mmCIF file of C-alpha atoms in Angstrom:
data_model
loop_
_atom_site.group_PDB
_atom_site.id
_atom_site.type_symbol
_atom_site.label_atom_id
_atom_site.label_comp_id
_atom_site.label_asym_id
_atom_site.label_seq_id
_atom_site.Cartn_x
_atom_site.Cartn_y
_atom_site.Cartn_z
ATOM 1 C CA MET A 203 -13.344 -16.885 274.163
ATOM 2 C CA PRO A 204 -14.755 -20.416 274.521
ATOM 3 C CA HIS A 205 -12.462 -23.260 275.505
ATOM 4 C CA THR A 206 -11.225 -25.478 272.691
ATOM 5 C CA VAL A 207 -10.141 -29.105 272.465
ATOM 6 C CA ALA A 208 -6.551 -27.816 272.511
ATOM 7 C CA ASP A 209 -7.277 -26.001 275.792
ATOM 8 C CA ILE A 210 -8.608 -29.233 277.299
ATOM 9 C CA CYS A 211 -5.489 -31.091 276.136
ATOM 10 C CA ALA A 212 -3.364 -28.448 277.871
ATOM 11 C CA ALA A 213 -5.363 -28.781 281.097
ATOM 12 C CA VAL A 214 -5.070 -32.572 280.954
ATOM 13 C CA GLU A 215 -1.314 -32.230 280.496
ATOM 14 C CA ARG A 216 -1.086 -30.022 283.574
ATOM 15 C CA LEU A 217 -3.142 -32.418 285.689
ATOM 16 C CA TRP A 218 -1.773 -35.703 284.324
ATOM 17 C CA PRO A 219 1.520 -35.035 282.486
ATOM 18 C CA MET A 220 2.306 -37.312 279.575
ATOM 19 C CA SER A 221 5.817 -37.694 280.992
ATOM 20 C CA GLY A 222 4.284 -39.984 283.629
ATOM 21 C CA ALA A 223 2.849 -42.420 281.073
ATOM 22 C CA GLU A 224 4.371 -45.853 280.567
ATOM 23 C CA GLY A 225 6.239 -46.367 277.291
ATOM 24 C CA TRP A 226 3.669 -48.882 276.025
ATOM 25 C CA ASP A 227 0.718 -46.593 276.726
ATOM 26 C CA ALA A 228 -1.269 -44.446 274.254
ATOM 27 C CA PRO A 229 -2.943 -41.566 276.122
ATOM 28 C CA GLY A 230 -3.681 -38.100 274.759
ATOM 29 C CA LEU A 231 -5.960 -36.796 272.011
ATOM 30 C CA LEU A 232 -7.298 -39.762 270.029
ATOM 31 C CA SER A 233 -9.817 -38.002 267.783
ATOM 32 C CA GLY A 234 -11.233 -34.538 267.268
ATOM 33 C CA ASP A 235 -10.280 -31.091 265.941
ATOM 34 C CA PRO A 236 -7.961 -29.227 268.352
ATOM 35 C CA ALA A 237 -9.663 -25.959 267.345
ATOM 36 C CA ALA A 238 -13.214 -27.190 268.049
ATOM 37 C CA PRO A 239 -15.068 -25.454 270.910
ATOM 38 C CA VAL A 240 -15.816 -27.377 274.103
ATOM 39 C CA GLY A 241 -18.627 -26.510 276.498
ATOM 40 C CA SER A 242 -19.136 -29.924 278.093
ATOM 41 C CA ILE A 243 -16.853 -32.839 279.009
ATOM 42 C CA HIS A 244 -18.010 -36.372 279.851
ATOM 43 C CA LEU A 245 -15.821 -38.773 281.876
ATOM 44 C CA ALA A 246 -15.735 -42.568 281.747
ATOM 45 C CA VAL A 247 -13.380 -45.470 282.399
ATOM 46 C CA ASP A 248 -13.960 -47.295 279.104
ATOM 47 C CA VAL A 249 -14.855 -46.107 275.613
ATOM 48 C CA VAL A 250 -17.654 -48.474 274.607
ATOM 49 C CA VAL A 251 -20.634 -47.914 272.328
ATOM 50 C CA GLU A 252 -23.029 -47.220 275.218
ATOM 51 C CA VAL A 253 -20.655 -44.640 276.697
ATOM 52 C CA ALA A 254 -20.198 -42.928 273.316
ATOM 53 C CA ASP A 255 -23.977 -42.737 272.893
ATOM 54 C CA GLU A 256 -24.320 -41.418 276.449
ATOM 55 C CA ALA A 257 -21.750 -38.678 275.812
ATOM 56 C CA VAL A 258 -23.306 -37.576 272.542
ATOM 57 C CA THR A 259 -26.845 -37.648 273.975
ATOM 58 C CA ALA A 260 -25.659 -35.530 276.906
ATOM 59 C CA GLY A 261 -24.330 -32.938 274.461
ATOM 60 C CA ALA A 262 -20.699 -33.432 275.428
ATOM 61 C CA ASN A 263 -18.110 -31.955 273.085
ATOM 62 C CA LEU A 264 -15.371 -34.136 274.518
ATOM 63 C CA LEU A 265 -15.197 -37.590 276.095
ATOM 64 C CA LEU A 266 -12.304 -38.073 278.499
ATOM 65 C CA ALA A 267 -11.718 -41.766 279.151
ATOM 66 C CA HIS A 268 -9.250 -43.555 281.378
ATOM 67 C CA HIS A 269 -8.574 -46.421 278.987
ATOM 68 C CA PRO A 270 -7.244 -45.520 275.514
ATOM 69 C CA LEU A 271 -9.490 -46.801 272.732
ATOM 70 C CA LEU A 272 -6.516 -47.287 270.401
ATOM 71 C CA LEU A 273 -4.032 -48.809 272.835
ATOM 72 C CA ARG A 274 -3.217 -51.629 270.436
ATOM 73 C CA GLY A 275 -2.845 -51.331 266.695
ATOM 74 C CA VAL A 276 -5.920 -51.534 264.488
ATOM 75 C CA THR A 277 -6.113 -52.103 260.747
ATOM 76 C CA THR A 278 -9.666 -50.838 260.239
ATOM 77 C CA VAL A 279 -12.136 -48.385 261.720
ATOM 78 C CA ALA A 280 -15.057 -49.752 259.705
ATOM 79 C CA GLU A 281 -18.361 -49.357 261.512
ATOM 80 C CA ASP A 282 -19.019 -53.091 261.583
ATOM 81 C CA ARG A 283 -16.268 -53.259 264.217
ATOM 82 C CA TYR A 284 -16.575 -51.956 267.761
ATOM 83 C CA LYS A 285 -13.809 -49.352 267.635
ATOM 84 C CA GLY A 286 -14.905 -48.008 264.281
ATOM 85 C CA ALA A 287 -18.515 -47.795 265.463
ATOM 86 C CA VAL A 288 -17.462 -45.856 268.563
ATOM 87 C CA LEU A 289 -15.281 -43.412 266.656
ATOM 88 C CA ALA A 290 -18.006 -42.832 264.060
ATOM 89 C CA ARG A 291 -20.570 -42.019 266.758
ATOM 90 C CA LEU A 292 -18.209 -39.575 268.450
ATOM 91 C CA ILE A 293 -17.109 -37.872 265.235
ATOM 92 C CA ARG A 294 -20.685 -37.485 263.964
ATOM 93 C CA GLY A 295 -21.664 -36.120 267.368
ATOM 94 C CA ASP A 296 -18.842 -33.528 267.337
ATOM 95 C CA CYS A 297 -17.391 -35.167 270.432
ATOM 96 C CA ALA A 298 -13.599 -35.345 270.669
ATOM 97 C CA LEU A 299 -11.861 -38.179 272.535
ATOM 98 C CA ILE A 300 -8.993 -37.918 275.008
ATOM 99 C CA ALA A 301 -7.462 -40.655 277.171
ATOM 100 C CA ALA A 302 -5.633 -40.181 280.479
ATOM 101 C CA HIS A 303 -4.325 -43.605 281.430
ATOM 102 C CA THR A 304 -1.054 -44.455 283.193
ATOM 103 C CA ASN A 305 -0.275 -40.732 283.306
ATOM 104 C CA ALA A 306 -3.398 -40.422 285.506
ATOM 105 C CA ASP A 307 -2.511 -43.523 287.531
ATOM 106 C CA VAL A 308 0.768 -42.209 288.899
ATOM 107 C CA VAL A 309 -0.119 -38.722 290.190
ATOM 108 C CA GLU A 310 -0.870 -37.910 293.832
ATOM 109 C CA THR A 311 -4.614 -37.983 293.118
ATOM 110 C CA GLY A 312 -4.528 -40.844 290.618
ATOM 111 C CA THR A 313 -6.453 -44.110 290.539
ATOM 112 C CA SER A 314 -4.475 -45.991 293.195
ATOM 113 C CA ALA A 315 -4.160 -42.919 295.434
ATOM 114 C CA VAL A 316 -7.939 -42.432 295.388
ATOM 115 C CA LEU A 317 -8.548 -46.055 296.413
ATOM 116 C CA ALA A 318 -5.909 -45.765 299.154
ATOM 117 C CA SER A 319 -7.612 -42.623 300.449
ATOM 118 C CA ARG A 320 -11.040 -44.256 300.479
ATOM 119 C CA LEU A 321 -9.604 -47.136 302.520
ATOM 120 C CA GLY A 322 -8.110 -44.643 304.972
ATOM 121 C CA LEU A 323 -4.484 -45.601 304.420
ATOM 122 C CA VAL A 324 -1.944 -43.547 306.362
ATOM 123 C CA ASP A 325 1.405 -42.414 304.894
ATOM 124 C CA ALA A 326 0.632 -44.009 301.524
ATOM 125 C CA LEU A 327 3.432 -43.868 298.958
ATOM 126 C CA PRO A 328 3.940 -45.475 295.534
ATOM 127 C CA ILE A 329 4.892 -49.124 295.329
ATOM 128 C CA VAL A 330 7.264 -48.111 292.532
ATOM 129 C CA ALA A 331 8.276 -44.449 292.618
ATOM 130 C CA GLY A 332 8.237 -42.457 289.403
ATOM 131 C CA GLU A 333 9.330 -38.913 288.602
ATOM 132 C CA THR A 334 9.047 -37.869 292.262
ATOM 133 C CA PRO A 335 8.825 -39.797 295.560
ATOM 134 C CA THR A 336 5.072 -39.128 295.736
ATOM 135 C CA ARG A 337 4.326 -40.118 292.135
ATOM 136 C CA GLY A 338 4.456 -43.643 290.827
ATOM 137 C CA ILE A 339 2.646 -46.931 290.333
ATOM 138 C CA GLY A 340 0.352 -48.298 293.029
ATOM 139 C CA ARG A 341 0.266 -47.293 296.681
ATOM 140 C CA VAL A 342 1.335 -48.881 299.966
ATOM 141 C CA GLY A 343 0.373 -47.623 303.411
ATOM 142 C CA ARG A 344 -1.073 -48.718 306.710
ATOM 143 C CA LEU A 345 -4.457 -48.592 308.373
ATOM 144 C CA ALA A 346 -4.875 -46.347 311.410
ATOM 145 C CA GLU A 347 -6.227 -49.434 313.214
ATOM 146 C CA PRO A 348 -5.601 -53.086 312.241
ATOM 147 C CA THR A 349 -8.532 -55.053 310.880
ATOM 148 C CA THR A 350 -9.116 -58.548 309.553
ATOM 149 C CA LEU A 351 -8.839 -59.657 305.961
ATOM 150 C CA GLY A 352 -12.553 -60.454 305.892
ATOM 151 C CA ARG A 353 -13.599 -57.055 307.219
ATOM 152 C CA LEU A 354 -11.283 -55.344 304.738
ATOM 153 C CA ALA A 355 -12.849 -57.280 301.874
ATOM 154 C CA ARG A 356 -16.327 -56.283 303.089
ATOM 155 C CA LEU A 357 -15.222 -52.643 303.307
ATOM 156 C CA LEU A 358 -14.099 -52.835 299.675
ATOM 157 C CA GLY A 359 -17.541 -54.196 298.849
ATOM 158 C CA GLU A 360 -19.052 -51.050 300.353
ATOM 159 C CA ILE A 361 -16.608 -48.628 298.700
ATOM 160 C CA LEU A 362 -16.561 -50.075 295.179
ATOM 161 C CA PRO A 363 -19.548 -50.262 292.822
ATOM 162 C CA ALA A 364 -21.098 -53.723 292.671
ATOM 163 C CA THR A 365 -20.047 -56.065 289.865
ATOM 164 C CA ALA A 366 -20.898 -59.639 288.946
ATOM 165 C CA SER A 367 -17.361 -60.834 289.664
ATOM 166 C CA GLY A 368 -17.469 -59.376 293.171
ATOM 167 C CA ILE A 369 -14.402 -59.531 295.403
ATOM 168 C CA ARG A 370 -12.149 -62.600 295.509
ATOM 169 C CA VAL A 371 -9.838 -63.217 298.439
ATOM 170 C CA SER A 372 -6.855 -65.509 299.030
ATOM 171 C CA GLY A 373 -6.126 -65.794 302.759
ATOM 172 C CA GLU A 374 -7.756 -66.505 306.090
ATOM 173 C CA TYR A 375 -10.881 -64.460 306.853
ATOM 174 C CA ASP A 376 -9.776 -63.633 310.410
ATOM 175 C CA GLN A 377 -6.103 -62.938 309.762
ATOM 176 C CA THR A 378 -4.951 -59.506 310.894
ATOM 177 C CA VAL A 379 -4.038 -56.913 308.286
ATOM 178 C CA GLU A 380 -2.557 -53.470 308.789
ATOM 179 C CA THR A 381 -0.116 -52.754 305.949
ATOM 180 C CA ILE A 382 -1.866 -52.653 302.593
ATOM 181 C CA ALA A 383 -0.423 -52.503 299.091
ATOM 182 C CA LEU A 384 -2.763 -51.824 296.198
ATOM 183 C CA CYS A 385 -2.814 -51.061 292.507
ATOM 184 C CA GLY A 386 -5.896 -49.902 290.634
ATOM 185 C CA GLY A 387 -6.348 -51.879 287.427
ATOM 186 C CA ALA A 388 -4.241 -54.883 286.425
ATOM 187 C CA GLY A 389 -1.414 -55.247 288.941
ATOM 188 C CA ASP A 390 -0.007 -58.768 288.977
ATOM 189 C CA SER A 391 3.245 -57.377 287.520
ATOM 190 C CA LEU A 392 3.904 -55.882 290.979
ATOM 191 C CA LEU A 393 3.550 -59.122 292.961
ATOM 192 C CA GLY A 394 7.318 -59.446 293.317
ATOM 193 C CA GLU A 395 7.954 -55.873 294.467
ATOM 194 C CA ALA A 396 9.517 -55.552 297.929
ATOM 195 C CA ALA A 397 6.755 -53.238 299.174
ATOM 196 C CA VAL A 398 4.098 -55.755 298.115
ATOM 197 C CA LEU A 399 5.918 -58.725 299.628
ATOM 198 C CA ALA A 400 6.271 -56.845 302.926
ATOM 199 C CA SER A 401 2.555 -55.993 303.114
ATOM 200 C CA ASP A 402 -0.163 -57.932 304.877
ATOM 201 C CA VAL A 403 -2.426 -57.828 301.821
ATOM 202 C CA TYR A 404 -2.231 -56.796 298.182
ATOM 203 C CA ILE A 405 -5.354 -55.445 296.460
ATOM 204 C CA THR A 406 -5.495 -55.289 292.669
ATOM 205 C CA SER A 407 -7.413 -56.538 289.616
ATOM 206 C CA ASP A 408 -7.122 -59.160 286.891
ATOM 207 C CA LEU A 409 -5.017 -61.582 288.944
ATOM 208 C CA ARG A 410 -4.252 -64.529 286.688
ATOM 209 C CA HIS A 411 -4.119 -68.114 287.924
ATOM 210 C CA HIS A 412 -0.382 -68.779 287.804
ATOM 211 C CA PRO A 413 0.900 -65.497 289.308
ATOM 212 C CA ALA A 414 -1.759 -65.664 292.043
ATOM 213 C CA SER A 415 -1.040 -69.339 292.781
ATOM 214 C CA GLU A 416 2.705 -68.737 292.930
ATOM 215 C CA SER A 417 2.214 -65.753 295.248
ATOM 216 C CA ARG A 418 -0.026 -67.805 297.539
ATOM 217 C CA GLU A 419 2.433 -70.700 297.712
ATOM 218 C CA ASN A 420 5.409 -68.411 298.297
ATOM 219 C CA ALA A 421 3.496 -66.734 301.128
ATOM 220 C CA GLY A 422 3.011 -70.120 302.751
ATOM 221 C CA VAL A 423 6.724 -70.918 302.557
ATOM 222 C CA ALA A 424 8.509 -67.600 303.023
ATOM 223 C CA GLY A 425 5.791 -65.157 304.005
ATOM 224 C CA GLY A 426 3.956 -62.679 301.843
ATOM 225 C CA PRO A 427 0.654 -60.894 301.388
ATOM 226 C CA ALA A 428 -2.873 -62.167 301.255
ATOM 227 C CA LEU A 429 -4.512 -61.276 297.939
ATOM 228 C CA ILE A 430 -7.732 -59.434 297.119
ATOM 229 C CA ASP A 431 -8.855 -59.346 293.494
ATOM 230 C CA VAL A 432 -11.484 -56.762 292.515
ATOM 231 C CA SER A 433 -13.069 -55.639 289.250
ATOM 232 C CA HIS A 434 -10.680 -53.678 287.026
ATOM 233 C CA TRP A 435 -13.403 -51.198 286.096
ATOM 234 C CA ALA A 436 -14.580 -50.769 289.686
ATOM 235 C CA SER A 437 -11.069 -50.168 291.039
ATOM 236 C CA GLU A 438 -10.602 -47.237 288.651
ATOM 237 C CA TRP A 439 -14.156 -45.878 288.607
ATOM 238 C CA LEU A 440 -13.632 -44.096 291.947
ATOM 239 C CA TRP A 441 -11.093 -41.821 290.234
ATOM 240 C CA LEU A 442 -13.673 -40.283 287.889
ATOM 241 C CA ASP A 443 -15.279 -38.044 290.523
ATOM 242 C CA ILE A 444 -11.871 -36.736 291.642
ATOM 243 C CA ALA A 445 -10.848 -36.121 288.032
ATOM 244 C CA ALA A 446 -14.123 -34.278 287.438
ATOM 245 C CA GLU A 447 -13.466 -32.016 290.438
ATOM 246 C CA GLU A 448 -9.962 -31.241 289.192
ATOM 247 C CA LEU A 449 -11.233 -30.440 285.704
ATOM 248 C CA ARG A 450 -13.938 -28.123 287.090
ATOM 249 C CA ALA A 451 -11.268 -26.207 288.987
ATOM 250 C CA ALA A 452 -8.979 -26.052 285.949
ATOM 251 C CA LEU A 453 -11.701 -25.223 283.401
ATOM 252 C CA PRO A 454 -14.320 -22.910 284.958
ATOM 253 C CA GLY A 455 -17.447 -22.549 282.894
ATOM 254 C CA ILE A 456 -17.274 -26.007 281.327
ATOM 255 C CA ARG A 457 -19.917 -28.550 282.315
ATOM 256 C CA ILE A 458 -18.311 -31.766 283.576
ATOM 257 C CA THR A 459 -20.340 -34.984 283.864
ATOM 258 C CA VAL A 460 -19.450 -38.552 284.882
ATOM 259 C CA SER A 461 -20.763 -41.654 283.121
ATOM 260 C CA ASP A 462 -23.351 -43.851 284.824
ATOM 261 C CA VAL A 463 -22.562 -46.796 282.548
ATOM 262 C CA ARG A 464 -21.054 -49.844 284.268
ATOM 263 C CA THR A 465 -18.489 -51.064 281.764
ATOM 264 C CA ASP A 466 -17.353 -54.102 283.729
ATOM 265 C CA PRO A 467 -17.657 -56.844 281.072
ATOM 266 C CA TRP A 468 -19.300 -59.521 283.250
ATOM 267 C CA ASP A 469 -23.094 -59.797 283.668
ATOM 268 C CA PHE A 470 -23.629 -62.592 286.190
ATOM 269 C CA THR A 471 -21.832 -65.265 288.200
ATOM 270 C CA ILE A 472 -22.848 -68.802 289.160
ATOM 271 C CA VAL A 473 -21.550 -69.523 292.654
ATOM 272 C CA GLN A 474 -20.787 -73.226 293.138
#
């Protein structure tokens, strides 16, 4: 019997249980017939038109994305709008759509855990624990050997795919860092967490002016972490290969591919 969309949903639930999702999130099956057969799954961070076309052209029967296409309410799926155009392409191409978002962030092999592993963090645990001590939001751990903030930023540049926005750093290039807190994706909501405040550096994405400025000033007065801001897409892209490996083990016989499309929204930067 061939695998169906419902079978893929069950495998996704085993790997990234919906119970781990934040209350505001919208993961799960977003479009497609649960009874439809699936022989190929395509993975991506974002559901954009180019990714939908890539999945359909590749013959995928299901697109598994990290970011939910319908996270916020919509009032139309007309094809003169981006979300309607994407859904129409997928539906016409017999390609279902599933999202694994915060439920895939919090597991032991989730987005932040993968980045922590690539950096070589030792004894990494969640910044905020979830259902178990090893599951939760973000990760904090230490390097086997101390380094400098500048060298750490350069290492991130080697690990992460290149983007126009690059890697932004708040702190002295030569300052020593050993304890690292990080959160794949947007993480300025964690700036006040005790584990972050006790770290030498906090790595995340989408740091806004006021939270970043306040964190920097507080660090100067009372101590606190240096900051490294990286591309949201890049920080989560590393997870796709791990997710693909887990799906291959859970669903033998299904072809699993990973998108080559860089969905970071920025095209170039003018350095002043």
